[in-house]
Coordinates of C-alpha atoms in Angstrom, one line a residue:
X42 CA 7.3 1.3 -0.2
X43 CA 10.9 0.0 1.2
X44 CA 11.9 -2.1 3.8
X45 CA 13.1 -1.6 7.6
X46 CA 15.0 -3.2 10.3
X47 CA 15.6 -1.5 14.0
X48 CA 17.2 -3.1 17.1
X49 CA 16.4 -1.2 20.8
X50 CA 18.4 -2.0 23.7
X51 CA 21.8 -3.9 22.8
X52 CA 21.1 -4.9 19.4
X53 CA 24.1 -7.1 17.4
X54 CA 25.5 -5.6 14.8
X55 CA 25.5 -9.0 12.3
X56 CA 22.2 -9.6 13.6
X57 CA 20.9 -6.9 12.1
X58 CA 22.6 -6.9 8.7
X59 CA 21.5 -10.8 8.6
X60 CA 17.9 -9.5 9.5
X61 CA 18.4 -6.8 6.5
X62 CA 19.6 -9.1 3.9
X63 CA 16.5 -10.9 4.2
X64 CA 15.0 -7.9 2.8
X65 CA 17.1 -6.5 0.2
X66 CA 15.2 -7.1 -2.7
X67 CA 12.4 -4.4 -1.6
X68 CA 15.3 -1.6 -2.0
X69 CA 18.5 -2.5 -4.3
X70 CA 18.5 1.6 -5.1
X71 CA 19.2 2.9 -2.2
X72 CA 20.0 1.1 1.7
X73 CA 22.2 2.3 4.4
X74 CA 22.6 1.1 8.4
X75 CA 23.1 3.8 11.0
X76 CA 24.2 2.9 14.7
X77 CA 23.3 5.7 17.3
X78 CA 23.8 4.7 21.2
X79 CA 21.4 1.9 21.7
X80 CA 19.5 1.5 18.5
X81 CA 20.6 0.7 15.1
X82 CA 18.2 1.2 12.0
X83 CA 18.8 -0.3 8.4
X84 CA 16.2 1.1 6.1
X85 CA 16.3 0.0 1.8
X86 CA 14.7 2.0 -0.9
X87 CA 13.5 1.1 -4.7
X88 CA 13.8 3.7 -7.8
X89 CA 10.1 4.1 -7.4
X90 CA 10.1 5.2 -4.0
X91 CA 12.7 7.6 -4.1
X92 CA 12.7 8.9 -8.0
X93 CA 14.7 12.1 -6.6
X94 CA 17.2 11.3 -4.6
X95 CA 20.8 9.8 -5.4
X96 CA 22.0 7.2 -4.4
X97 CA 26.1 8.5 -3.8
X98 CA 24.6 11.9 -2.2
X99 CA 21.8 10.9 -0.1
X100 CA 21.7 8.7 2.9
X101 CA 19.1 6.9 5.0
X102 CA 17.8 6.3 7.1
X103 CA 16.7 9.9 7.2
X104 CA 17.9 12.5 9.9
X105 CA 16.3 14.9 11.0
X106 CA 17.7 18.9 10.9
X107 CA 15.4 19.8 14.2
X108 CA 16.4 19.8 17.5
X109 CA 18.8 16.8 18.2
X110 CA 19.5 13.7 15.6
X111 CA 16.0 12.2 14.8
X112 CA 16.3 9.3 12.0
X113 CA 13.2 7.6 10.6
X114 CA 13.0 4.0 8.7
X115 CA 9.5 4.5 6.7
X116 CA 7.7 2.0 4.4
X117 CA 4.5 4.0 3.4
X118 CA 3.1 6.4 0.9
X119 CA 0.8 10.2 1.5
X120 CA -2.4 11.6 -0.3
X121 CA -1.7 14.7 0.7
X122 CA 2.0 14.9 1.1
X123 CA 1.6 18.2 -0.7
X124 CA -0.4 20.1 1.5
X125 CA 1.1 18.7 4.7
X126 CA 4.3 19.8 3.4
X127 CA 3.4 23.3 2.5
X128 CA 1.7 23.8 5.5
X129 CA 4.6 23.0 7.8
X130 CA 7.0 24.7 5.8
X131 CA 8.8 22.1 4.3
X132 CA 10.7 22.3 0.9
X133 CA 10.2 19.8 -1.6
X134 CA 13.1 17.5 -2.7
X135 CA 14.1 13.7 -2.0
X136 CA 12.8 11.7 1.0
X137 CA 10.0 14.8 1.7
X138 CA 7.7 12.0 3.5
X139 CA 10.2 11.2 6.0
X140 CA 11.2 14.6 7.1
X141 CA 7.3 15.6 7.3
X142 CA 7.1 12.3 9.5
X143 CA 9.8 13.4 11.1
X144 CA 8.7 16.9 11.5
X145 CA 5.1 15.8 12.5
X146 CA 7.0 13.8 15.4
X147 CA 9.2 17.0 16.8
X148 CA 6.0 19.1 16.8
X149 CA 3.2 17.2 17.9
X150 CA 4.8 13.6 19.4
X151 CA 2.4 10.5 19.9
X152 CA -0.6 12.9 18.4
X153 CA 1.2 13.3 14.7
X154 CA -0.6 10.1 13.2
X155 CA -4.0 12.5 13.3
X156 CA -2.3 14.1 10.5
X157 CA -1.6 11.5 8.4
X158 CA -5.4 9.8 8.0
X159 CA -4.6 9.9 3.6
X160 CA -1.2 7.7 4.1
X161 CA -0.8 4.3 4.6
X162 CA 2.6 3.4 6.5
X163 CA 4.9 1.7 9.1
X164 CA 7.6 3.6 10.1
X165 CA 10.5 3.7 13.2
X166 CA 11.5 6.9 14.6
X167 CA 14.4 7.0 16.9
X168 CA 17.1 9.5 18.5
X169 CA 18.8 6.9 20.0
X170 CA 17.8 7.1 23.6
X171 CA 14.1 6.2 22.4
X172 CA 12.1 4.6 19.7
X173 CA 8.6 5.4 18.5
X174 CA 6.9 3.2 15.9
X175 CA 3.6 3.0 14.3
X176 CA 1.3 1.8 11.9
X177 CA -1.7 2.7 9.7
X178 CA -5.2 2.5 10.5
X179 CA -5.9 -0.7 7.5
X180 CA -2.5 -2.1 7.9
X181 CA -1.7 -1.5 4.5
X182 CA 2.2 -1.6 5.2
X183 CA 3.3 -4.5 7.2
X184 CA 5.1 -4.4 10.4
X185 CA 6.6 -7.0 12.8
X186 CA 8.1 -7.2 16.4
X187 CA 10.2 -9.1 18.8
X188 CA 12.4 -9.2 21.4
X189 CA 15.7 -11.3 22.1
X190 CA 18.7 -10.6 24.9
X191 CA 17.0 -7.6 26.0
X192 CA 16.3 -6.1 22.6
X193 CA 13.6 -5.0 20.7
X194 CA 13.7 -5.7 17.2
X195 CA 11.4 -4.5 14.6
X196 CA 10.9 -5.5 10.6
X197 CA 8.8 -4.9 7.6
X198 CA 8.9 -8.4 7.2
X199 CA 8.8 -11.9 9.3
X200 CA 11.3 -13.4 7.8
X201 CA 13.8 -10.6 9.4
X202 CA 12.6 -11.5 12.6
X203 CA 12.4 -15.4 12.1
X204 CA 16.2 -15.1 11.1
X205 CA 17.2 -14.0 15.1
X206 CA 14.1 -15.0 17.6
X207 CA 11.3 -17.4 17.7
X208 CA 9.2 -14.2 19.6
X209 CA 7.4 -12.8 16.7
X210 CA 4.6 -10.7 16.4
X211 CA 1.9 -8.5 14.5
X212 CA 2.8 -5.0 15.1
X213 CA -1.1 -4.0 15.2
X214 CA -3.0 -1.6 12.2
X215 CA -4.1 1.3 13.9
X216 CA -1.4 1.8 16.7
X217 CA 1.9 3.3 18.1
X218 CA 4.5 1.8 20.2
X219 CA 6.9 3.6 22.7
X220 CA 10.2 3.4 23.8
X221 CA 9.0 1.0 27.0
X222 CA 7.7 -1.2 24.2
X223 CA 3.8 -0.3 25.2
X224 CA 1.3 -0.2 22.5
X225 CA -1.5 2.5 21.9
X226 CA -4.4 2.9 19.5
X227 CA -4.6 6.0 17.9
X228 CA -7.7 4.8 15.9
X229 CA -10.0 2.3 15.3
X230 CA -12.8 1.1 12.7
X231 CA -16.1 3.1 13.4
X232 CA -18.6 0.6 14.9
X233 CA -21.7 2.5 12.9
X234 CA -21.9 4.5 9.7
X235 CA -21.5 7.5 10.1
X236 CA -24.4 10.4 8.9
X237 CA -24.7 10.6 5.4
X238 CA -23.3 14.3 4.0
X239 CA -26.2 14.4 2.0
X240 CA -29.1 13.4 0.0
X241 CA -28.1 14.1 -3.6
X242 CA -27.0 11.4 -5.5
X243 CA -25.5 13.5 -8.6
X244 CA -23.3 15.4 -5.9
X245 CA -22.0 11.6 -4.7
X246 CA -21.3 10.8 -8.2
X247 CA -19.6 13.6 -8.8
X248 CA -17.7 13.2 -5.5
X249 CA -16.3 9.8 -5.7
X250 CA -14.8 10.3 -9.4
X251 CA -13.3 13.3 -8.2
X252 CA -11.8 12.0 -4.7
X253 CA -10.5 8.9 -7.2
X254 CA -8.9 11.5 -9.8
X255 CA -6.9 13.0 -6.8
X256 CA -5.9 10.0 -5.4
X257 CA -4.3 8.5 -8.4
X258 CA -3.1 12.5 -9.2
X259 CA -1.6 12.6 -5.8
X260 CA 0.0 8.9 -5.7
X261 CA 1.8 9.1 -9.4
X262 CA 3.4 11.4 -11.5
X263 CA 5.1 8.7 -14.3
X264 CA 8.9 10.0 -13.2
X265 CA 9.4 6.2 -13.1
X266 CA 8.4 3.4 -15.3
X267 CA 4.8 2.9 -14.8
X268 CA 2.4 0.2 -15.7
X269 CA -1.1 -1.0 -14.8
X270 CA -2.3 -4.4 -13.3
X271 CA -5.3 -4.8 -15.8
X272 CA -7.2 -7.9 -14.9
X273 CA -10.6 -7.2 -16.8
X274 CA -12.4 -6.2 -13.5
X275 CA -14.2 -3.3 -12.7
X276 CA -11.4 -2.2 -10.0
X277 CA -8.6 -2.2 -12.2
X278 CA -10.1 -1.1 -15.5
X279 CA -11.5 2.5 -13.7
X280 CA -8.1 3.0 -12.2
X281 CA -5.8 2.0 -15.8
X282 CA -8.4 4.1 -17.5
X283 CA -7.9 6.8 -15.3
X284 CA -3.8 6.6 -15.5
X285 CA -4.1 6.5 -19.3
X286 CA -5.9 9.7 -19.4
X287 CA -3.4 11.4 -16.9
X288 CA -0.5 9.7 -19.3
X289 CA -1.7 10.8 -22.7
X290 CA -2.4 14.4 -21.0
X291 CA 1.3 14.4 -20.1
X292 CA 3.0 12.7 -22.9
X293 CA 0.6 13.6 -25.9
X294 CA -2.3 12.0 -27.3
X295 CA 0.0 9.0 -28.6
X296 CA 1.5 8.2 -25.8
X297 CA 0.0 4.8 -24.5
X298 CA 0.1 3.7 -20.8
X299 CA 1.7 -0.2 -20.6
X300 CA -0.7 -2.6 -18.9
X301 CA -0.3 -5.9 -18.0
X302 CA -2.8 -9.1 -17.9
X303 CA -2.3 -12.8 -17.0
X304 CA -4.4 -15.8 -17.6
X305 CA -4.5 -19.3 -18.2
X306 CA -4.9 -20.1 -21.5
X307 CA -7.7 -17.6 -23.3
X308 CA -9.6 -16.9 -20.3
X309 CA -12.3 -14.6 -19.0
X310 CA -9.9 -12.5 -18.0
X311 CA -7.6 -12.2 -20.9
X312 CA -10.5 -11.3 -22.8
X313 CA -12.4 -9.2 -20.7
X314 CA -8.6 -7.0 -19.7
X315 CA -7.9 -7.2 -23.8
X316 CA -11.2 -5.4 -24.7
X317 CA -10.5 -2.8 -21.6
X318 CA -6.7 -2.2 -22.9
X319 CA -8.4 -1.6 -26.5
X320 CA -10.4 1.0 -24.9
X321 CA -8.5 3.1 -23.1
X322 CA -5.3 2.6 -26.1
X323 CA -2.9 0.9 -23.8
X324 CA 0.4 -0.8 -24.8
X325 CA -1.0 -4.0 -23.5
X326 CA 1.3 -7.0 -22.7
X327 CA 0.1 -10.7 -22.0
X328 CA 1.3 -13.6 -20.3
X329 CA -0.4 -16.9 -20.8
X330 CA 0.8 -19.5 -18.1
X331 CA -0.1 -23.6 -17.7
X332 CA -0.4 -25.3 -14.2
X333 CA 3.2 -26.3 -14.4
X334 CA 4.5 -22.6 -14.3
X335 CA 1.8 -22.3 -11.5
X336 CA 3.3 -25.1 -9.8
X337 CA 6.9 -24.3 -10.3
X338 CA 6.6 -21.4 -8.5
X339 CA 4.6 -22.1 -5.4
X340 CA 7.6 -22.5 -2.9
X341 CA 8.7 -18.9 -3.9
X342 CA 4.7 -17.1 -3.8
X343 CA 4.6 -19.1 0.0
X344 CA 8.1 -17.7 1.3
X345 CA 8.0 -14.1 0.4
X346 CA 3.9 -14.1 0.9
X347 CA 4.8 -15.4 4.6
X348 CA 1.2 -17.3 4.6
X349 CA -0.2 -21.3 3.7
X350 CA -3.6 -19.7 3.7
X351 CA -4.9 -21.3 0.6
X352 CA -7.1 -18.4 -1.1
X353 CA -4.3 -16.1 -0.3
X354 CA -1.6 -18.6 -1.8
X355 CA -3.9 -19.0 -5.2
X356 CA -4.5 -15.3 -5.4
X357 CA -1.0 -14.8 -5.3
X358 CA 0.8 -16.9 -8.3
X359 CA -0.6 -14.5 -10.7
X360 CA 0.2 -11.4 -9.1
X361 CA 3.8 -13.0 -8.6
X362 CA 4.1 -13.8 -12.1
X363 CA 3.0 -10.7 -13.8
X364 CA 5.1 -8.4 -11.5
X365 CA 8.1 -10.3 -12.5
X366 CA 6.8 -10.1 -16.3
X367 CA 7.1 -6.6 -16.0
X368 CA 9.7 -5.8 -14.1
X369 CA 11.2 -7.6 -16.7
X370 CA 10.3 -5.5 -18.9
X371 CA 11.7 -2.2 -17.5
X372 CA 8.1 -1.9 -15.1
X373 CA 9.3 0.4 -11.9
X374 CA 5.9 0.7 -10.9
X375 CA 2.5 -0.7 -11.3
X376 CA -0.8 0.5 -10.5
X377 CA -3.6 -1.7 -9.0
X378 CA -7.4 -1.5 -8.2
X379 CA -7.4 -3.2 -5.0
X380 CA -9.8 -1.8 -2.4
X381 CA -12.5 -1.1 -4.5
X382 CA -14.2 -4.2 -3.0
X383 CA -13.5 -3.8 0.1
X384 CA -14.3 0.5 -0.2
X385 CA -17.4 -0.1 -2.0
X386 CA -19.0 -3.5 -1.0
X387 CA -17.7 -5.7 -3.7
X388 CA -18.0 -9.2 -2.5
X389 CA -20.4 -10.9 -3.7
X390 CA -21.2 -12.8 -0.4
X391 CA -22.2 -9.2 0.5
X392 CA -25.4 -9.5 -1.2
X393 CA -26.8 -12.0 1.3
X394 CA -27.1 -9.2 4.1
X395 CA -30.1 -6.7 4.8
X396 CA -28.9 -3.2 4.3
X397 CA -29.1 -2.3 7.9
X398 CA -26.3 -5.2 8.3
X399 CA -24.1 -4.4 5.6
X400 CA -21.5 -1.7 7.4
X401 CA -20.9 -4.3 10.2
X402 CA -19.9 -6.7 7.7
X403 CA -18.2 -3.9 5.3
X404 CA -15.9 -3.4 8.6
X405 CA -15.3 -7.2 8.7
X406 CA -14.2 -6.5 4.9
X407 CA -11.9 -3.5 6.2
X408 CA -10.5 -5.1 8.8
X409 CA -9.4 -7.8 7.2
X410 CA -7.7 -6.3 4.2
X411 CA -4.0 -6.1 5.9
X412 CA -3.9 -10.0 6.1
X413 CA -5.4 -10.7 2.5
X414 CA -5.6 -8.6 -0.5
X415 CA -3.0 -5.5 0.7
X416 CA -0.4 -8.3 1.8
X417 CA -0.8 -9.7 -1.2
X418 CA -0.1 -6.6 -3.3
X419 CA 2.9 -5.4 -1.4
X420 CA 4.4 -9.0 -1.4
X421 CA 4.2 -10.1 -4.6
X422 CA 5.1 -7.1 -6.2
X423 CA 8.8 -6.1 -3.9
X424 CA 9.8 -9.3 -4.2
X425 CA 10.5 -8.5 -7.4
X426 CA 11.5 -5.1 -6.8
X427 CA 8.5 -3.4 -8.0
X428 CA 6.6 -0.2 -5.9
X429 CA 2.7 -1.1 -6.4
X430 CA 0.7 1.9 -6.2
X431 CA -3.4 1.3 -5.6
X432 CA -5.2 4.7 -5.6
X433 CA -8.5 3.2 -4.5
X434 CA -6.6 2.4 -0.8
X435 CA -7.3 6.8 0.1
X436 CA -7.5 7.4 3.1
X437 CA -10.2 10.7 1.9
X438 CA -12.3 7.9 -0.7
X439 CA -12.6 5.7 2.7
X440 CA -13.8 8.4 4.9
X441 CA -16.1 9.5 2.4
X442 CA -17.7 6.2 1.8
X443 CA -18.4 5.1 4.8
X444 CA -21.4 7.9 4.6
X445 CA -22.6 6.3 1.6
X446 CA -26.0 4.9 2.4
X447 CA -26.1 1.1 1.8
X448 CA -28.4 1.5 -1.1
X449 CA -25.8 2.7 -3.5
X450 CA -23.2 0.6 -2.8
X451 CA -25.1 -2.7 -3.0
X452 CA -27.8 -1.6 -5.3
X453 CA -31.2 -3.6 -5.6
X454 CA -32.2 -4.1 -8.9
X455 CA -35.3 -6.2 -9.7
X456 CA -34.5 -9.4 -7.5
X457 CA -31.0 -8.8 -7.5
X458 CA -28.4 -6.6 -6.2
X459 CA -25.8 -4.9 -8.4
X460 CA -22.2 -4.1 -6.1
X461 CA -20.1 -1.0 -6.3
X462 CA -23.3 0.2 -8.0
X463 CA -22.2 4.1 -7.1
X464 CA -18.7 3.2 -8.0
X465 CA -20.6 2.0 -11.8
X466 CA -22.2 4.8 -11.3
X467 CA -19.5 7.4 -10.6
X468 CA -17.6 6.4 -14.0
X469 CA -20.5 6.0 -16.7
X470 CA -19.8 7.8 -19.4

């Protein structure tokens, strides 16, 4: 999860190196410009993104070793890297994502993104003559545009673009852009559910902590410094408890996953994350903050969240905060429930819809996500230099949910409704 900037037509030079230094704190590790006829690219790397490469050997942006120079700026992350790779043929190494998105390009063109429906990304790819671009389904990695003197300019974020034209906009989830600058959907939010798979609730069950297990198996392998966002809610407790398991089962029995809480004062959530951290035997780490470190830092939260929206704003101060904590503390990558609400009907405003209503306004939920809680996440934690990692964002657990009869995913109990009652469900003991 890095940062890009591309210029297509006649870009300038020390507009584009004052559009990347904008940036540079989402990839201090590894960065490199590359000028080839009428585009230049700048792509930046973290640790965390690129654990296997180094930094004096290996350049970016990527070329491609295909037929003719292909480069790639990518910002994104694959389920099933893996199997994409073996199937193509591709050895493993550094930067394996962007030469299978590379490769994925040469062999199949505008139709490659049908392959990658378990990634979230934003990526550039250009041979100089011609750019193609794109973006994921959710949105989940953000993506700008403009144009300026006859150039196309492109950047993960607005700022970039802010810093050389007022003509800014959404690069939108769910499409690709080609060299004329056109935009196409390659996907879309399905309208209606889908049929359900089947009837069995044990083989759901069973199912979803299995498809959760991958996710997180596929997603992190602790060759980096890795933590866990442990705010005492359901979302983030089934994902840490899941990373400690995986942690002790590569480091020993002793071996205790870091996780990190923040609160004001002895909350809710201090508590509720302490007991959690007890229970899975995690090196736990607290920060207590008052409204005056809230305060102090709300010019910073609004400029690199790029948003006054007020929820969003308040949401963010404590994500900010505890990134920082612990990248302070050596953290090169933290791991975070979001999408669980969004995946399995968490909301509690949810509750208020008949079950025949509740995949319309589930979509709503989805469609939404890129401009709330994923911005969030991917903002708060590069700014300080931090890849965030959220398991429950699958591209396989979306699919397989949306099949879920509403039922099970907004349960009714008595005269209530329980949510993410198959999610409960999935990790009982």
């Amino acid at each position: 999860m890095s940062g890009l900037v591309v210029g297509y037509g006649s870009p300038d030079p020390l507009k584009i190196e004052e559009m990347f230094k904008k940036i540079n704190y989402r990839g201090p590790y590894v960065s490199g410009i590359s000028t080839n006829k009428q585009v230049m690219l700048a792509q930046n790397y973290l640790k965390a993104d690129c654990p296997m490469a180094n930094p004096d050997r290996d350049k970016v942006p990527v070329t491609s070793s295909g037929n003719g120079v292909w480069q790639i700026c990518y910002d994104g992350q694959m389920g099933n890297q893996k199997e994409l790779a073996k199937a193509h043929g591709l050895s493993n190494g550094p930067f394996q994502e962007e030469r299978l998105v590379l490769h994925l390009h040469q062999e199949h063109g505008s139709d490659m993104c049908e392959y990658l429906d378990d990634a979230i990304f934003a990526f550039v790819i250009s041979n100089g003559d011609e750019i193609f671009a794109a973006r994921d389904l959710l949105g989940i990695k953000t993506l700008f545009y403009g144009r300026r003197d006859n150039t196309l300019y492109l950047a993960t974020e607005l700022k970039s673009l802010a810093a050389v034209t007022d003509d800014v906009n959404e690069f939108p989830p769910g499409h690709y852009m080609d060299g004329s600058g056109n935009l196409t959907r390659f996907a879309e939010l399905p309208k209606t559910p889908p049929e359900h798979l089947h009837s069995d609730l044990n083989q759901m069950v069973e199912d979803i902590r299995d498809i959760i297990q991958r996710s997180l198996q596929s997603r992190v392998d602790f060759t980096v410094e890795t933590g866990g966002l442990l705010s005492g809610g359901m979302d983030s407790s089934v994902i840490n408890y899941l990373a400690s398991q995986l942690y002790k089962e590569k480091f020993g029995n002793d071996a205790q996953l870091k996780t990190f809480a923040v609160g004001v004062g002895e909350s809710e959530d201090i508590e509720t994350a302490r007991i959690m951290a007890k229970q899975i035997d995690s090196d736990h780490h607290e920060l207590i903050v008052d409204l005056d470190q809230i305060l102090a830092v709300l010019p910073e939260v609004i400029y690199f969240l790029e948003s006054f929206d007020p929820s969003l704003v308040r949401g963010s101060v404590s994500n900010y905060l505890i990134s920082k904590y612990a990248r302070e503390r050596g953290i090169d990558l933290l791991l975070s429930g979001e999408g669980g609400d969004e995946i399995f009907c968490g909301y509690i405003y949810l509750k208020d819809f008949p079950a025949e209503e509740l995949f319309a306004r589930q979509m709503e939920c989805v469609g939404f996500l890129h401009n709330n809680a994923s911005l969030r996440l991917d903002r708060m934690n590069h700014c300080n230099s931090v890849r965030v990692v959220a398991p429950l964002i699958s591209g396989e657990l979306f699919r397989y949910t949306l099949a879920i009869p509403a039922e099970y995913k907004q349960k009714p109990v008595g005269n209530e409704k329980v949510e993410k009652w198959i999610l409960r469900k999935a990790l009982q003991p």
